[in-house]
Structures are given as structure tokens and as C-alpha cells.
Amino acid sequence: MFDFNYFTPTKVIFGKNTENRVAELVKEFGGKKLLIHYGGGSVVRSGLLKRVTDSLDAAGIGYVLLGGAVPNPHLGLVYEGIELCRKENVDFLLAVGGGSAIDSAKAIGYGVANEGDVWDFYDYKRKAKACLPLGVILTIAATGSEMSDSSVITKEEGLVKRGYSSDYCRPKFAIMNPELTMTLPDYQTACGCTDIMMHTMERYFTNGGNMEITDAIAEGLLRTVKKNALILRDDPKNYEARAEVMWAGSLSHNGLTGCGNDGGDWMTHKLEHELGGLYDVAHGAGLAAVWGSWARYVYKNCLPRFKKFALNVMEVEDSGSDEEIAIRGIEALEDFYRSIGMPTNLRELGVEPTEEELKDMAKKCAIGVGGEMGSAKVLNEEAMLAIYRASV
Ligand code: NZQ
Ligand code: ZN
């Protein structure tokens, strides 16, 4: 077991109609002039944005609006948001939406609170010293950005998708009403469940410092999401299942399922980020498409963990060699992905990269991780290329 810091300062307001408390929460955290940031319009169509602005109007809180954060949110809109905040003297950000709106808001917050080009942080050139305070009203259970320290932005020039992490951007509050997720397309619900499971799996498949209590939480979370993803596939309006998945999404990426280990593997995410940057695929689907190839490439180097996962999460038959059990677990997760409509390779994801494009992604991925990375197995550019090739 390794030493660890556990820092989750976000105040969570969970349950039905909780969005009605937005003005009270903004006041509690000192917001006087807000930038309300949202995505492509789902919050307009659902009427949520109107309910939010009505509450703020009634409480006398000023705001400006900026929509348009796309999945794999763009740097261009971040620059626009920074300028708008400066012009309007915004002192608090409110993201209404999913990971894309939240991450874009976090980037705007860094840009306003620090001098210079905000991309420098995502390009690992320097570190942020502050971020504007941020609140969230979550509409999709997926990224965990509502409690996480990360933000992922795509620079249009060169299609480079990069994440930046620091505690400064952890939201002050997160309003989570599972009912708000009921308007999601089934595909997005499934992508969200996949991403939630991956955030715990990235922390689970490691070769360092694992703790029994962390494993028990992680395995319980994974079984819960797996079970409720199937319930939502058949019954998308099931409130209890929506709630289980939504809370799991936050716990999966607020640090809880990594306490005591070496920080996790994270290579499936890094491999996906190149796909998201280049082909603009949904994050969860991209993860599902490369996971199997990653797992088959690394499992022998992390066999006890793959065996434990197979038995305790996928609940496969406990017979044969450790390798056979591990492979059975990998296959069982792929079967699960298919059962919720997720791809298990790039073709099913809908992309057909050329050999040159595979090489380009492997190169960019290696640069993005500073050469090599991974805990289940350390991967270099050659290994990344082998995994991309196997996932075609
Ligand atoms: O843009 P709108 O119109 O709102 O539509 C969105 C979008 O098309 C729609 N949607 C969201 N809530 C809805 C809804 N449609 C109907 N009803 C609702 N209630 O769903 C689509 C996806 O939304 P998005 O915010 O893009 O999804 P997600 O939350 O999966 O965010 C994905 C982004 O987050 C990054 C990903 O890489 C990707 O860029 N990640 C962020 C992380 C973090 N900050 O901690 C960690 C993750 O690993 C991830 O990398
Ligand atoms: Zn993710």
C-alpha cells in the first residue's frame, strides 16, 4: 500500500428537483456574476436552462450565457469564454451539461485566473496557479468531471486532445438529479456507463500498492454499474438505476477507487484520447473499442489483477489456469460491451484508420505521455502501435 492524499472538496446535492437549489448554492460560494456554460442545446430543449435562469433571476444573480461546447470540447470556444468572462467581470462559472461543458468551463476558469495562453497547461509547458470557482448541474453520468481534478480539451489545429489535472478546478458544488439524465439517447447512456467503469478499471489494473478496501469498493462499483447499465438498456426511465449509475460516475473518478495504489494505468484513456481528437468519437465508445486489444497486450504482466477482475467483477467460472481465467474475464467484458451496444474494435466504432494514421496516433500518444506510460504494463510508442493495429 502506498501513501496517498484524498481531496474531494465538492459539495454534492443529489436527488430529484435539486436543480431548484442552484441560486442558493451560487450564493453560498460567493458567485455574483456568472458565466453559464453549456453544450449543443440539450439543456435548452429539455427546459433545464430556462429553469436555471429563472431561479437566478428570482434571486437577483447576474449571468451571461455561452453555449456550444461540443463533445471533445474545442480550444476555440475556451478562448471565446475567457474573453467574455473578462469583458463581463464574471467571478463564477456554472456548467450545465456533461463532461464537455464542464471541462470547457474548467479551461475557461484557468484562462481567466492565469496570465498567458491557457493551452500551455494542456501542453505541459507550465502549471496553473488558480482557477475561477465552478459549480455544476450534471445532465449525463459519465466522466466524473463534476468531482474530478481534470479537464480534457481538443486543440483544433493538429486535432490534439489533451488533459490537464489540478485540484484548483475541482467544482465547488455539483447538483445531481438522476431524472435529468432520462432524456439521454441510449447510446450516450451506454457510453457513460463504459466510461464510469473504465475510470475504476484504470485504477484497478496496476502493479503497485493495491489495498483490500480500495479493491472492495472498486469491485462493488464495477458490479453495480454493469448491473444497472443492463437495467437502463431495457428500462431507460428507471430512476433507481439512473441514480446508482450517476453516483458511481462521481465516485469512480474523484480518487476514491485509487487510494493506496500507484496512481493507476491510464493507457486505455490515453489511447482513446487520440481517437477522440482525430475522429471525434464519443469518449466511452472509443474506450470500449481499444480496451480488449490493450487488455490482451498487457494481461500476462498483471495476471493476478486480471484474474481477480475475472472472478470478482465478471464472475466467470473459476477453473483452469490463471491465464485462462484472465482471458475469460476479458471476453466477458467484451460480451457485456456488445450487450449494451458498445463497440469492441475500431471497425465497430465506425473508423477505419490507414496504417499511416495508426502510426500518427501512436506517435502523438507517446508524445502526450512523455515517451512511455502504464502500470499493468509500461507501453512505449511501438507497443501503442501494436495495440492500435490489433484493435482495427
Ligand atoms: O451538447 P448537448 O446538446 O448537451 O448534448 C450532449 C452531447 O451530445 C448529450 N447530452 C448530455 N446530457 C444530455 C444529453 N442529451 C440529452 N439529454 C441529456 N440529459 O450527450 C452528448 C455527450 O455529452 P458530453 O458532455 O460530450 O459527454 P461526456 O460527459 O461523456 O463528456 C465527454 C468529454 O469529457 C472528457 C472526454 O474525453 C470528452 O471530451 N473526459 C473528461 C474527464 C474529466 N474531466 O475528468 C475524464 C474522462 O475520462 C474524459 O476524458
Ligand atoms: Zn474517461
Coordinates of C-alpha atoms and ligand atoms in Angstrom, one line a residue:
M1 CA 0.0 0.0 0.0
F2 CA 1.3 3.5 -0.9
D3 CA 0.7 6.8 0.9
F4 CA -2.0 8.9 -0.6
N5 CA -3.8 12.3 -0.5
Y6 CA -7.6 12.2 -0.8
F7 CA -9.1 15.6 -1.6
T8 CA -12.8 15.8 -2.7
P9 CA -14.0 19.3 -1.8
T10 CA -17.1 19.2 -4.0
K11 CA -20.4 19.7 -2.2
V12 CA -22.8 17.2 -3.7
I13 CA -26.5 17.9 -3.8
F14 CA -28.1 14.7 -5.1
G15 CA -31.8 13.8 -5.9
K16 CA -35.0 14.9 -7.5
N17 CA -35.5 18.6 -8.3
T18 CA -32.2 19.6 -6.8
E19 CA -31.5 22.0 -9.6
N20 CA -34.0 24.3 -7.9
R21 CA -31.3 25.0 -5.3
V22 CA -28.8 26.5 -7.8
A23 CA -29.2 30.1 -6.7
E24 CA -28.8 29.3 -3.0
L25 CA -25.6 27.3 -3.8
V26 CA -24.1 30.0 -6.0
K27 CA -24.6 32.5 -3.2
E28 CA -23.1 30.1 -0.6
F29 CA -19.9 30.0 -2.7
G30 CA -19.8 33.8 -3.3
G31 CA -20.8 33.9 -7.0
K32 CA -22.1 37.4 -8.0
K33 CA -21.8 37.3 -11.8
L34 CA -21.9 34.0 -13.6
L35 CA -20.9 32.6 -16.9
I36 CA -23.4 29.7 -17.6
H37 CA -21.7 27.3 -20.0
Y38 CA -23.5 24.5 -21.8
G39 CA -23.3 22.2 -24.8
G40 CA -25.1 21.9 -28.1
G41 CA -28.6 22.6 -26.9
S42 CA -30.0 19.6 -25.0
V43 CA -30.4 21.7 -21.9
V44 CA -32.4 24.3 -23.9
R45 CA -34.6 21.6 -25.4
S46 CA -35.3 20.0 -22.1
G47 CA -36.2 23.3 -20.4
L48 CA -33.5 22.9 -17.8
L49 CA -31.6 26.1 -18.8
K50 CA -34.8 28.1 -18.6
R51 CA -35.5 26.8 -15.1
V52 CA -31.9 27.6 -14.0
T53 CA -32.0 31.2 -15.4
D54 CA -35.5 31.8 -13.8
S55 CA -34.1 30.7 -10.4
L56 CA -31.1 33.1 -10.8
D57 CA -33.3 35.9 -12.0
A58 CA -35.6 35.5 -9.0
A59 CA -32.5 35.6 -6.7
G60 CA -31.1 38.7 -8.4
I61 CA -27.9 36.9 -9.6
G62 CA -26.5 38.2 -12.9
Y63 CA -25.2 36.0 -15.6
V64 CA -24.1 35.7 -19.2
L65 CA -24.7 32.6 -21.4
L66 CA -22.3 30.7 -23.6
G67 CA -23.4 27.5 -25.3
G68 CA -21.7 25.4 -27.9
A69 CA -19.3 23.1 -26.0
V70 CA -19.1 20.1 -28.3
P71 CA -18.2 16.5 -27.3
N72 CA -14.4 16.6 -27.3
P73 CA -14.6 20.4 -26.5
H74 CA -12.7 22.8 -28.6
L75 CA -10.0 25.3 -27.5
G76 CA -11.5 28.0 -29.7
L77 CA -14.7 28.2 -27.6
V78 CA -12.5 28.3 -24.4
Y79 CA -10.7 31.4 -25.7
E80 CA -14.1 32.9 -26.5
G81 CA -15.3 32.1 -23.0
I82 CA -12.2 33.7 -21.4
E83 CA -12.7 36.9 -23.3
L84 CA -16.4 37.0 -22.4
C85 CA -15.7 36.5 -18.7
R86 CA -13.1 39.3 -18.7
K87 CA -15.4 41.7 -20.5
E88 CA -18.4 40.9 -18.2
N89 CA -16.4 40.7 -15.0
V90 CA -17.6 37.1 -14.4
D91 CA -16.5 35.7 -11.0
F92 CA -18.2 32.3 -11.0
L93 CA -18.7 29.6 -13.6
L94 CA -21.8 27.4 -13.9
A95 CA -21.5 24.4 -16.2
V96 CA -24.9 22.9 -17.1
G97 CA -24.4 19.6 -19.0
G98 CA -21.9 16.8 -19.3
G99 CA -18.2 16.4 -19.2
S100 CA -17.7 18.5 -22.3
A101 CA -19.4 21.6 -20.9
I102 CA -17.7 21.1 -17.5
D103 CA -14.2 20.6 -19.0
S104 CA -14.6 23.6 -21.3
A105 CA -15.8 25.7 -18.2
K106 CA -12.7 24.5 -16.2
A107 CA -10.4 25.6 -19.1
I108 CA -12.2 28.9 -19.2
G109 CA -11.6 29.2 -15.4
Y110 CA -7.9 28.5 -15.8
G111 CA -7.7 31.1 -18.6
V112 CA -9.3 33.8 -16.6
A113 CA -7.4 33.2 -13.4
N114 CA -3.9 32.9 -15.0
E115 CA -1.9 35.1 -17.4
G116 CA -0.9 33.9 -20.8
D117 CA -2.1 31.2 -23.2
V118 CA -4.3 28.6 -21.4
W119 CA -3.2 25.8 -23.8
D120 CA 0.2 26.0 -22.1
F121 CA -1.3 24.0 -19.2
Y122 CA -2.7 21.3 -21.6
D123 CA 0.6 21.3 -23.4
Y124 CA 2.5 20.6 -20.1
K125 CA 4.5 23.8 -20.6
R126 CA 3.6 25.3 -17.2
K127 CA 1.2 24.8 -14.3
A128 CA -1.9 26.8 -13.4
K129 CA -1.8 28.7 -10.1
A130 CA -5.6 29.2 -9.8
C131 CA -9.0 28.7 -11.4
L132 CA -12.2 30.6 -11.3
P133 CA -14.7 28.8 -8.9
L134 CA -17.0 26.5 -10.7
G135 CA -20.4 24.9 -10.0
V136 CA -22.0 22.1 -12.0
I137 CA -25.5 20.9 -12.9
L138 CA -24.9 17.4 -14.3
T139 CA -27.0 16.0 -17.1
I140 CA -25.1 12.9 -18.0
A141 CA -23.4 10.3 -15.8
A142 CA -20.1 9.6 -17.4
T143 CA -16.8 11.4 -16.9
G144 CA -16.9 12.2 -13.2
S145 CA -15.7 15.7 -14.1
E146 CA -18.3 17.0 -11.6
M147 CA -15.9 16.0 -8.8
S148 CA -12.6 15.3 -10.7
D149 CA -9.5 17.4 -11.0
S150 CA -9.2 17.0 -14.7
S151 CA -10.3 18.8 -17.9
V152 CA -9.8 17.5 -21.4
I153 CA -9.6 19.9 -24.4
T154 CA -9.1 19.5 -28.1
K155 CA -7.0 22.0 -30.0
E156 CA -8.5 22.2 -33.5
E157 CA -5.1 22.9 -35.1
G158 CA -3.5 19.4 -35.4
L159 CA -6.5 17.8 -33.7
V160 CA -4.6 17.4 -30.4
K161 CA -6.7 16.2 -27.4
R162 CA -5.0 16.7 -24.1
G163 CA -6.0 16.6 -20.4
Y164 CA -4.8 18.8 -17.6
S165 CA -5.2 18.0 -13.9
S166 CA -5.0 20.1 -10.8
D167 CA -7.1 20.5 -7.6
Y168 CA -7.8 24.1 -8.5
C169 CA -10.6 23.1 -11.0
R170 CA -12.5 20.7 -8.7
P171 CA -16.1 22.0 -8.7
K172 CA -17.4 23.8 -5.5
F173 CA -20.7 22.1 -5.9
A174 CA -22.3 19.5 -8.1
I175 CA -26.1 19.3 -8.5
M176 CA -27.0 15.7 -9.5
N177 CA -30.6 14.9 -10.3
P178 CA -30.8 11.5 -11.9
E179 CA -34.0 12.5 -13.6
L180 CA -32.1 15.0 -15.8
T181 CA -30.3 12.0 -17.4
M182 CA -33.6 10.4 -18.7
T183 CA -33.6 12.4 -21.9
L184 CA -30.2 10.9 -23.0
P185 CA -30.0 8.9 -26.1
D186 CA -29.5 5.2 -25.2
Y187 CA -26.0 5.3 -26.9
Q188 CA -24.9 8.1 -24.6
T189 CA -26.2 6.3 -21.6
A190 CA -24.1 3.2 -22.6
C191 CA -21.0 5.4 -23.4
G192 CA -21.4 6.9 -19.9
C193 CA -21.6 3.5 -18.2
T194 CA -18.5 2.4 -20.1
D195 CA -16.5 5.5 -19.1
I196 CA -17.5 5.1 -15.5
M197 CA -16.3 1.5 -15.4
M198 CA -13.1 2.5 -17.1
H199 CA -12.2 5.2 -14.6
T200 CA -12.2 2.5 -11.9
M201 CA -10.6 -0.1 -14.1
E202 CA -7.7 2.2 -15.0
R203 CA -7.0 2.4 -11.2
Y204 CA -7.6 -1.3 -10.7
F205 CA -5.2 -2.9 -13.3
T206 CA -1.9 -1.9 -11.6
N207 CA 1.2 -3.5 -10.4
G208 CA 1.7 -1.3 -7.3
G209 CA 0.3 -0.8 -3.9
N210 CA -3.2 -2.3 -4.0
M211 CA -5.4 -2.1 -0.9
E212 CA -8.1 -4.5 0.1
I213 CA -10.6 -1.8 1.0
T214 CA -9.9 0.0 -2.3
D215 CA -10.4 -3.2 -4.3
A216 CA -13.6 -4.0 -2.4
I217 CA -15.0 -0.5 -3.3
A218 CA -13.8 -0.8 -6.9
E219 CA -15.2 -4.3 -7.5
G220 CA -18.5 -3.3 -5.9
L221 CA -18.7 -0.2 -8.1
L222 CA -18.0 -2.1 -11.2
R223 CA -20.6 -4.8 -10.5
T224 CA -23.2 -2.1 -9.7
V225 CA -22.6 -0.2 -12.9
K226 CA -22.6 -3.4 -15.0
K227 CA -25.9 -4.5 -13.5
N228 CA -27.6 -1.1 -13.8
A229 CA -26.3 -0.5 -17.3
L230 CA -28.3 -3.6 -18.4
I231 CA -31.4 -2.3 -16.4
L232 CA -31.1 1.0 -18.3
R233 CA -30.8 -0.7 -21.6
D234 CA -34.2 -2.2 -21.1
D235 CA -35.8 0.4 -19.0
P236 CA -34.2 3.9 -19.6
K237 CA -36.6 5.7 -17.3
N238 CA -35.7 3.6 -14.2
Y239 CA -34.9 6.2 -11.6
E240 CA -33.1 3.9 -9.1
A241 CA -30.8 2.6 -11.9
R242 CA -30.1 6.2 -13.1
A243 CA -29.2 7.2 -9.6
E244 CA -26.9 4.2 -9.0
V245 CA -25.0 5.0 -12.2
M246 CA -24.9 8.7 -11.5
W247 CA -23.4 8.4 -8.1
A248 CA -21.0 5.7 -9.3
G249 CA -19.8 8.1 -12.0
S250 CA -18.7 10.6 -9.4
L251 CA -17.1 8.0 -7.1
S252 CA -15.3 6.4 -9.9
H253 CA -13.3 9.5 -10.8
N254 CA -13.0 11.5 -7.6
G255 CA -10.0 9.5 -6.4
L256 CA -11.7 7.0 -4.1
T257 CA -11.1 3.9 -6.2
G258 CA -7.4 4.7 -6.5
C259 CA -6.5 5.3 -2.8
G260 CA -3.3 3.5 -1.8
N261 CA -2.2 2.3 -5.3
D262 CA 0.4 3.6 -7.6
G263 CA -1.9 6.0 -9.4
G264 CA -3.3 3.6 -12.0
D265 CA -2.5 2.6 -15.5
W266 CA -4.5 5.1 -17.7
M267 CA -3.2 3.8 -21.0
T268 CA -6.7 3.0 -22.4
H269 CA -7.7 6.6 -21.8
K270 CA -4.5 7.9 -23.5
L271 CA -5.1 5.6 -26.5
E272 CA -8.7 6.8 -26.7
H273 CA -7.8 10.5 -26.5
E274 CA -6.0 10.2 -29.8
L275 CA -9.1 8.6 -31.4
G276 CA -11.3 11.3 -29.9
G277 CA -9.0 14.0 -31.2
L278 CA -8.7 12.6 -34.7
Y279 CA -12.2 11.1 -35.4
D280 CA -14.4 12.9 -32.9
V281 CA -15.8 9.7 -31.5
A282 CA -17.8 9.5 -28.2
H283 CA -15.3 9.0 -25.4
G284 CA -16.9 5.9 -23.8
A285 CA -17.3 4.2 -27.2
G286 CA -13.6 4.9 -28.0
L287 CA -12.6 3.4 -24.7
A288 CA -14.6 0.2 -25.4
A289 CA -13.1 -0.1 -28.9
V290 CA -9.5 -0.3 -27.7
W291 CA -9.8 -1.9 -24.3
G292 CA -9.8 -5.5 -25.4
S293 CA -6.7 -5.1 -27.5
W294 CA -5.0 -3.3 -24.6
A295 CA -6.0 -6.0 -22.2
R296 CA -4.8 -8.8 -24.4
Y297 CA -1.4 -7.0 -24.8
V298 CA -0.8 -6.4 -21.1
Y299 CA -2.6 -9.1 -19.1
K300 CA 0.3 -11.5 -18.7
N301 CA 2.2 -8.7 -17.0
C302 CA -0.6 -8.1 -14.5
L303 CA -2.1 -11.5 -14.2
P304 CA -3.2 -11.5 -10.5
R305 CA -5.3 -8.4 -11.1
F306 CA -6.8 -9.7 -14.3
K307 CA -7.7 -13.0 -12.6
K308 CA -9.3 -11.1 -9.6
F309 CA -11.3 -8.9 -12.0
A310 CA -12.5 -12.0 -14.0
L311 CA -13.7 -13.7 -10.8
N312 CA -14.9 -10.9 -8.7
V313 CA -16.3 -8.5 -11.3
M314 CA -17.2 -10.5 -14.4
E315 CA -18.0 -13.6 -12.2
V316 CA -16.6 -16.1 -14.7
E317 CA -16.1 -19.8 -13.9
D318 CA -13.2 -20.4 -11.5
S319 CA -11.5 -23.3 -13.4
G320 CA -8.3 -23.8 -15.5
S321 CA -5.1 -21.8 -15.4
D322 CA -4.8 -18.2 -14.2
E323 CA -4.3 -17.2 -17.8
E324 CA -7.4 -19.0 -18.9
I325 CA -9.5 -17.3 -16.2
A326 CA -8.0 -13.9 -17.1
I327 CA -8.9 -14.3 -20.8
R328 CA -12.4 -15.4 -19.9
G329 CA -12.7 -12.2 -17.9
I330 CA -11.6 -10.1 -20.9
E331 CA -14.1 -11.9 -23.2
A332 CA -16.9 -11.5 -20.7
L333 CA -16.3 -7.7 -20.5
E334 CA -16.3 -7.5 -24.3
D335 CA -19.6 -9.5 -24.4
F336 CA -21.0 -7.0 -21.9
Y337 CA -19.9 -4.1 -24.1
R338 CA -21.7 -5.7 -27.1
S339 CA -24.8 -6.3 -25.0
I340 CA -25.1 -2.5 -24.3
G341 CA -24.4 -1.5 -27.9
M342 CA -20.7 -0.6 -27.4
P343 CA -18.0 -1.4 -30.0
T344 CA -15.1 -3.8 -29.2
N345 CA -12.9 -2.7 -32.1
L346 CA -12.3 0.3 -34.4
R347 CA -14.4 -1.0 -37.2
E348 CA -17.4 -1.4 -34.9
L349 CA -16.6 2.1 -33.7
G350 CA -17.0 3.3 -37.3
V351 CA -13.5 4.4 -38.0
E352 CA -11.0 2.8 -40.5
P353 CA -7.6 4.3 -40.0
T354 CA -4.9 3.8 -42.5
E355 CA -1.5 2.4 -41.4
E356 CA -0.2 6.0 -41.6
E357 CA -2.9 7.2 -39.3
L358 CA -2.3 4.4 -36.8
K359 CA 1.4 5.4 -36.7
D360 CA 0.4 9.0 -36.3
M361 CA -1.9 8.2 -33.4
A362 CA 0.8 6.1 -31.7
K363 CA 3.4 8.9 -32.2
K364 CA 1.1 11.5 -30.7
C365 CA 0.0 9.3 -27.9
A366 CA 3.7 8.6 -27.0
I367 CA 4.4 12.3 -27.1
G368 CA 1.4 13.0 -24.9
V369 CA 2.6 10.7 -22.2
G370 CA 6.2 11.8 -22.3
G371 CA 7.5 8.7 -24.0
E372 CA 6.1 5.8 -22.1
M373 CA 3.4 5.1 -19.6
G374 CA 1.3 2.4 -17.9
S375 CA 1.2 0.3 -14.7
A376 CA -0.3 -3.0 -15.8
K377 CA 2.5 -2.8 -18.4
V378 CA 4.6 0.1 -19.4
L379 CA 3.9 0.9 -23.0
N380 CA 6.1 2.8 -25.5
E381 CA 5.3 4.0 -29.0
E382 CA 5.9 0.6 -30.5
A383 CA 3.5 -1.1 -28.0
M384 CA 0.9 1.6 -28.6
L385 CA 1.1 1.0 -32.3
A386 CA 0.7 -2.8 -31.8
I387 CA -2.4 -2.2 -29.7
Y388 CA -3.9 0.2 -32.3
R389 CA -3.2 -2.4 -35.0
A390 CA -4.8 -5.1 -33.0
S391 CA -7.9 -3.0 -32.5
V392 CA -8.6 -2.4 -36.2
Ligands
NZQ1 O1 -24.1 19.0 -26.1 P1 -25.5 18.7 -25.7 O2 -26.6 19.2 -26.6 O3 -25.8 19.0 -24.3 O4 -25.7 17.1 -26.0 C1 -24.8 16.2 -25.3 C2 -23.8 15.5 -26.2 O5 -24.3 15.4 -27.5 C3 -25.7 15.0 -24.9 N1 -26.4 15.1 -23.6 C4 -25.8 15.4 -22.4 N2 -26.8 15.4 -21.4 C5 -27.9 15.1 -22.1 C6 -27.7 15.0 -23.5 N3 -28.7 14.7 -24.4 C7 -29.9 14.6 -23.9 N4 -30.2 14.7 -22.6 C8 -29.3 14.9 -21.6 N5 -29.6 15.0 -20.3 O6 -24.8 13.9 -24.8 C9 -23.7 14.1 -25.6 C10 -22.4 13.9 -24.9 O7 -22.2 14.9 -23.9 P2 -20.7 15.2 -23.4 O8 -20.8 16.2 -22.3 O9 -19.8 15.3 -24.5 O10 -20.4 13.7 -22.7 P3 -19.5 13.3 -21.6 O11 -20.0 13.7 -20.2 O12 -19.2 11.9 -21.9 O13 -18.1 14.1 -21.8 C11 -17.1 13.7 -22.7 C12 -15.9 14.5 -22.7 O14 -15.3 14.5 -21.3 C13 -13.9 14.1 -21.5 C14 -14.0 13.2 -22.7 O15 -12.7 12.9 -23.2 C15 -14.8 14.0 -23.6 O16 -14.1 15.1 -24.2 N6 -13.5 13.4 -20.2 C16 -13.3 14.2 -19.1 C17 -12.9 13.8 -17.9 C18 -12.7 14.6 -16.7 N7 -12.8 15.9 -16.9 O17 -12.5 14.2 -15.6 C19 -12.5 12.4 -17.7 C20 -12.9 11.5 -18.8 O18 -12.0 10.4 -18.9 C21 -13.0 12.1 -20.2 O19 -11.7 12.1 -20.9
ZN2 ZN -13.0 8.7 -19.2

